[in-house]
PDB file of C-alpha atoms in Angstrom:
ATOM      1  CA  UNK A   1     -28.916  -4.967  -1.163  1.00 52.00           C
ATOM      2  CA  UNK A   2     -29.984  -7.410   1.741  1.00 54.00           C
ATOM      3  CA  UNK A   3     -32.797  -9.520   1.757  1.00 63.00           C
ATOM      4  CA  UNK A   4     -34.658  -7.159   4.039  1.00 65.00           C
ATOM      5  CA  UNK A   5     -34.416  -4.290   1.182  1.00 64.00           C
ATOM      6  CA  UNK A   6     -31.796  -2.354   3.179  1.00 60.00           C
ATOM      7  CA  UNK A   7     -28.311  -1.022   1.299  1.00 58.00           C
ATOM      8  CA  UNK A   8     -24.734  -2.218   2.245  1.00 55.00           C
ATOM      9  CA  UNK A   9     -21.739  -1.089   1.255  1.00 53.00           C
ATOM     10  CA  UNK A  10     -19.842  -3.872   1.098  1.00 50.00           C
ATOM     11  CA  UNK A  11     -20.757  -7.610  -0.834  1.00 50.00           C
ATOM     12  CA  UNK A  12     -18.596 -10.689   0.112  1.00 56.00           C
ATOM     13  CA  UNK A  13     -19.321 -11.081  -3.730  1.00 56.00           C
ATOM     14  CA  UNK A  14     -18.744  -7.600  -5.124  1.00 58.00           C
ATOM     15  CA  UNK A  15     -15.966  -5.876  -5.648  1.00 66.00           C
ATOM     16  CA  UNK A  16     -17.103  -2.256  -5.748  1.00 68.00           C
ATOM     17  CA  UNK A  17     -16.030  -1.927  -1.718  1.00 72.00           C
ATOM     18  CA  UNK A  18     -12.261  -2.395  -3.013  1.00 80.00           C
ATOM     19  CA  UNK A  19     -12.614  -0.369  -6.497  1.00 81.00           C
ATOM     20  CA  UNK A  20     -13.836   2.566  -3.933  1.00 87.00           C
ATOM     21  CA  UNK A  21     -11.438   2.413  -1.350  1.00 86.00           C
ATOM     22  CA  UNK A  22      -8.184   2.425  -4.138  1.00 87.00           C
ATOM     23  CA  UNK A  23     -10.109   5.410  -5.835  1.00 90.00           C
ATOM     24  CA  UNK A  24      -9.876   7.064  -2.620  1.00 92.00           C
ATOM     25  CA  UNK A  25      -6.018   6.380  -2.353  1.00 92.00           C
ATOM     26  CA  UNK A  26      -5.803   7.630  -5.788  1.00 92.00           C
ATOM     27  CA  UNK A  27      -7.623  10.377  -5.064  1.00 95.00           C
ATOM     28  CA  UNK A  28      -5.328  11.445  -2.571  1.00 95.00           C
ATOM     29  CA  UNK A  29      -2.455  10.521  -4.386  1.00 94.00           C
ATOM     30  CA  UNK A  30      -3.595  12.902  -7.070  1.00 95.00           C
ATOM     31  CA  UNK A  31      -4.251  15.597  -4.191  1.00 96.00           C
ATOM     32  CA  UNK A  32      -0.506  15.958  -2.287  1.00 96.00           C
ATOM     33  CA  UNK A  33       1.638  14.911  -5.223  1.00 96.00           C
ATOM     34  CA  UNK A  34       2.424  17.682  -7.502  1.00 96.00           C
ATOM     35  CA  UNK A  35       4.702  15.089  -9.940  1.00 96.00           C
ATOM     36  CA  UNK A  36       1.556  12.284  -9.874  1.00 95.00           C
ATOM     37  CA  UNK A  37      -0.902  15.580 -10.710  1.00 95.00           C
ATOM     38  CA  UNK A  38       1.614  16.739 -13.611  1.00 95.00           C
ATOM     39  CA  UNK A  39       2.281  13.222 -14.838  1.00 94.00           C
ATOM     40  CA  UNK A  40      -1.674  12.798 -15.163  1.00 93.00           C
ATOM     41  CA  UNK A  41      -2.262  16.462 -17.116  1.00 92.00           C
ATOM     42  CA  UNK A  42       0.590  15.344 -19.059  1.00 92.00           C
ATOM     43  CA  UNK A  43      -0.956  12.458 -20.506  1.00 89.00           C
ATOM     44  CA  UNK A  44       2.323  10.543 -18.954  1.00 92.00           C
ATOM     45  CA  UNK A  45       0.433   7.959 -16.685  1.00 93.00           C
ATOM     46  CA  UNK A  46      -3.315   6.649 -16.671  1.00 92.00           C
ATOM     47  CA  UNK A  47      -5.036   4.051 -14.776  1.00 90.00           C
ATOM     48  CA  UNK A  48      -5.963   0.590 -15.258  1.00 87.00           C
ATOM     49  CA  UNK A  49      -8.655  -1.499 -13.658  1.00 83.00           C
ATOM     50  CA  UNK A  50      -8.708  -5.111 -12.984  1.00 83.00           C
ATOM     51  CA  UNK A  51      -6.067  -5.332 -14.367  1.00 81.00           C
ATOM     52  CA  UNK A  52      -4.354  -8.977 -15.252  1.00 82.00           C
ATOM     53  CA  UNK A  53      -0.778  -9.988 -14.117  1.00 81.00           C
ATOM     54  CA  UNK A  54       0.683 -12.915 -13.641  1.00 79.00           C
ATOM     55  CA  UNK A  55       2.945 -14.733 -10.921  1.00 77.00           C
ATOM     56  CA  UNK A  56       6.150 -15.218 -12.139  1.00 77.00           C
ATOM     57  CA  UNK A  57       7.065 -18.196  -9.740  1.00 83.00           C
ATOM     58  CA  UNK A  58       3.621 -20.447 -10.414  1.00 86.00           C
ATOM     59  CA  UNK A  59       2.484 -18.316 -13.531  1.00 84.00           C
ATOM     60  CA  UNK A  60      -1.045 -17.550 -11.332  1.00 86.00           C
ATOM     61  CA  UNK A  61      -3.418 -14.960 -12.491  1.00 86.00           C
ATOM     62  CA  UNK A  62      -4.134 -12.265 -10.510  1.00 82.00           C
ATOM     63  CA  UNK A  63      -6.820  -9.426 -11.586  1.00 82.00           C
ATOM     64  CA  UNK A  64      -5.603  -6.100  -9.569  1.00 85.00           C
ATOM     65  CA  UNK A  65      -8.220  -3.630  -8.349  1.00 86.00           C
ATOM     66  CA  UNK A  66      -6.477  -0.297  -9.697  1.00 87.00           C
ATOM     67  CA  UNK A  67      -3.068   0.124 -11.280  1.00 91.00           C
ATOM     68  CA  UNK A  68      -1.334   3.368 -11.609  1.00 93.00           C
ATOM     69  CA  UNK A  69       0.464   3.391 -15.309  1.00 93.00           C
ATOM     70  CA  UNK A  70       2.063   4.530 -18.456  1.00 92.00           C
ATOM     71  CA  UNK A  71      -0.214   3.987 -21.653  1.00 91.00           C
ATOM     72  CA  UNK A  72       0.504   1.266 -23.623  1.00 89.00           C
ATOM     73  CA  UNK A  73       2.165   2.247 -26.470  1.00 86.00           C
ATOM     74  CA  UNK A  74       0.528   1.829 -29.896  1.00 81.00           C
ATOM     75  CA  UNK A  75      -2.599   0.383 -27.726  1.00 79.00           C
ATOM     76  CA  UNK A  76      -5.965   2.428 -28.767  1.00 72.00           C
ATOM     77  CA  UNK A  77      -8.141   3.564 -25.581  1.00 68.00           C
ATOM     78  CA  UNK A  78     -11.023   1.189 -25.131  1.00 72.00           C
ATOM     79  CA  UNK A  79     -13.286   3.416 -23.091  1.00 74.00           C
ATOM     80  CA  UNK A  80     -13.623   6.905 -22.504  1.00 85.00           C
ATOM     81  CA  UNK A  81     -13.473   6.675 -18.989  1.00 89.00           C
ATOM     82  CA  UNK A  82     -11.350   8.994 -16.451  1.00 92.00           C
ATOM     83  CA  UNK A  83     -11.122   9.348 -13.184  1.00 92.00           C
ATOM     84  CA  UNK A  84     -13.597  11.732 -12.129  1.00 94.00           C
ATOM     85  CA  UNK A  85     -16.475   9.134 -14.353  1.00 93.00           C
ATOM     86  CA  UNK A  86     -15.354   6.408 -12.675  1.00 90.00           C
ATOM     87  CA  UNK A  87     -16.617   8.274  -9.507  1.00 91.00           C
ATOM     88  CA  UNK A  88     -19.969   8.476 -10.439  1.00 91.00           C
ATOM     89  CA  UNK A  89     -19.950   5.645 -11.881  1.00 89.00           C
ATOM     90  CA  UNK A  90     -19.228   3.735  -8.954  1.00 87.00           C
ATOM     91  CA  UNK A  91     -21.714   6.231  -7.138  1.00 89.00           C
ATOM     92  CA  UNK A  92     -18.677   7.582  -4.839  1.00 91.00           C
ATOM     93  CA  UNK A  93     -20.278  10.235  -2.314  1.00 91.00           C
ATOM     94  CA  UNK A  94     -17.984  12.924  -1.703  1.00 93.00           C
ATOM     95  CA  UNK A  95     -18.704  16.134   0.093  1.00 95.00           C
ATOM     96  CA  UNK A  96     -18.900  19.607  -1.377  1.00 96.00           C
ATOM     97  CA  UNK A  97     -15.374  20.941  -0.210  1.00 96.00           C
ATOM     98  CA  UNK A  98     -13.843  17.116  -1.993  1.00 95.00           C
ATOM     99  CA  UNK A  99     -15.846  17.719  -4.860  1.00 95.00           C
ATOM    100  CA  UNK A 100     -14.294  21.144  -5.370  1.00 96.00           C
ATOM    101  CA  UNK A 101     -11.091  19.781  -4.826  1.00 96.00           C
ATOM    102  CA  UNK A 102     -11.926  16.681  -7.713  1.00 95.00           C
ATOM    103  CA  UNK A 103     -12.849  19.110 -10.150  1.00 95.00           C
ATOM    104  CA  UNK A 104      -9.412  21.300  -9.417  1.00 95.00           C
ATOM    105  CA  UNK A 105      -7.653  17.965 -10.188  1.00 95.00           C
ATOM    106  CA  UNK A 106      -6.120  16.401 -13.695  1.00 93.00           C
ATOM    107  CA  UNK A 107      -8.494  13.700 -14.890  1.00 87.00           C
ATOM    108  CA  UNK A 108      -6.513  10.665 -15.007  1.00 91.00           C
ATOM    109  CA  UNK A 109      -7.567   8.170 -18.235  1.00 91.00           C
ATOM    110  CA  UNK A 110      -8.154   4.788 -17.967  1.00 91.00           C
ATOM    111  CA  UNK A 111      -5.395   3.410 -20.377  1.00 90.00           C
ATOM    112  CA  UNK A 112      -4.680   0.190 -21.569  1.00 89.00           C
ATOM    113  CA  UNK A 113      -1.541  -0.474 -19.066  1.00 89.00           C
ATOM    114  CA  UNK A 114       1.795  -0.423 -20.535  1.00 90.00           C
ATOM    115  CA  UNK A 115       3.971  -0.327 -17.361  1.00 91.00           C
ATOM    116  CA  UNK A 116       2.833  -0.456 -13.705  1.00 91.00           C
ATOM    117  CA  UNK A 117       3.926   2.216 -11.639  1.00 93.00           C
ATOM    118  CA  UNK A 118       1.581   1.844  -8.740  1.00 91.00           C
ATOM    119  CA  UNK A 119      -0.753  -1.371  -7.899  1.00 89.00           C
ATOM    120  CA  UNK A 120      -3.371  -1.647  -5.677  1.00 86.00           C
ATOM    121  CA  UNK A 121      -5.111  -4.460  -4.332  1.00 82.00           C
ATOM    122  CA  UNK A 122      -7.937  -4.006  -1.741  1.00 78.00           C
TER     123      UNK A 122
END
């Protein structure tokens, strides 16, 4: 929120302008692949956020928006979160006919992140 009271989407600062647009990506991901949308019912890949990696050449961190995964083996789930929660959470406005079409989806968990299929990085 500005100084002037009004609302922005996006915050030099923040990060939810990036943690929205990869949901959206995922979101369509989830929509026109059938093997993603199996995978997900399956229980075969889940989702990370944030998630740490490191560079290999100067051992960096890097924090990555949204990673597409499969769980972590032997790794308990830290949250219940799925996809469709992390929506509202994130106060994600989507119109009736998308909302129909996120309730007709899998809901993907967020997993702890064994390996990366997919990373995104807004």
């Amino acid at each position: 929120m500005g100084a002037s009271g009004a609302k922005y989407q996006y915050h030099s600062r923040g990060d939810r302008h990036s943690k929205i647009a990869c949901w959206g990506i995922v979101f369509d991901l989830l929509t026109h692949s059938n093997v993603l949308a199996r995978h997900a019912r399956e229980g075969r890949i889940g989702f990370g956020i944030n998630h740490e990696m490191r560079d290999f050449e100067n051992d960096r961190k890097k924090d990555l928006d949204l990673v597409l995964c499969t769980p972590a083996a032997g790794q308990p789930l830290k949250t219940t979160r799925t996809f469709k929660s992390y929506a509202d959470e994130k106060g994600i406005i989507l119109s009736k006919a998308e909302k129909a079409l996120l309730a007709k989806l899998p809901d993907l968990q967020q997993t702890p992140v064994g390996t990366v299929e997919i990373a995104l990085e807004a």
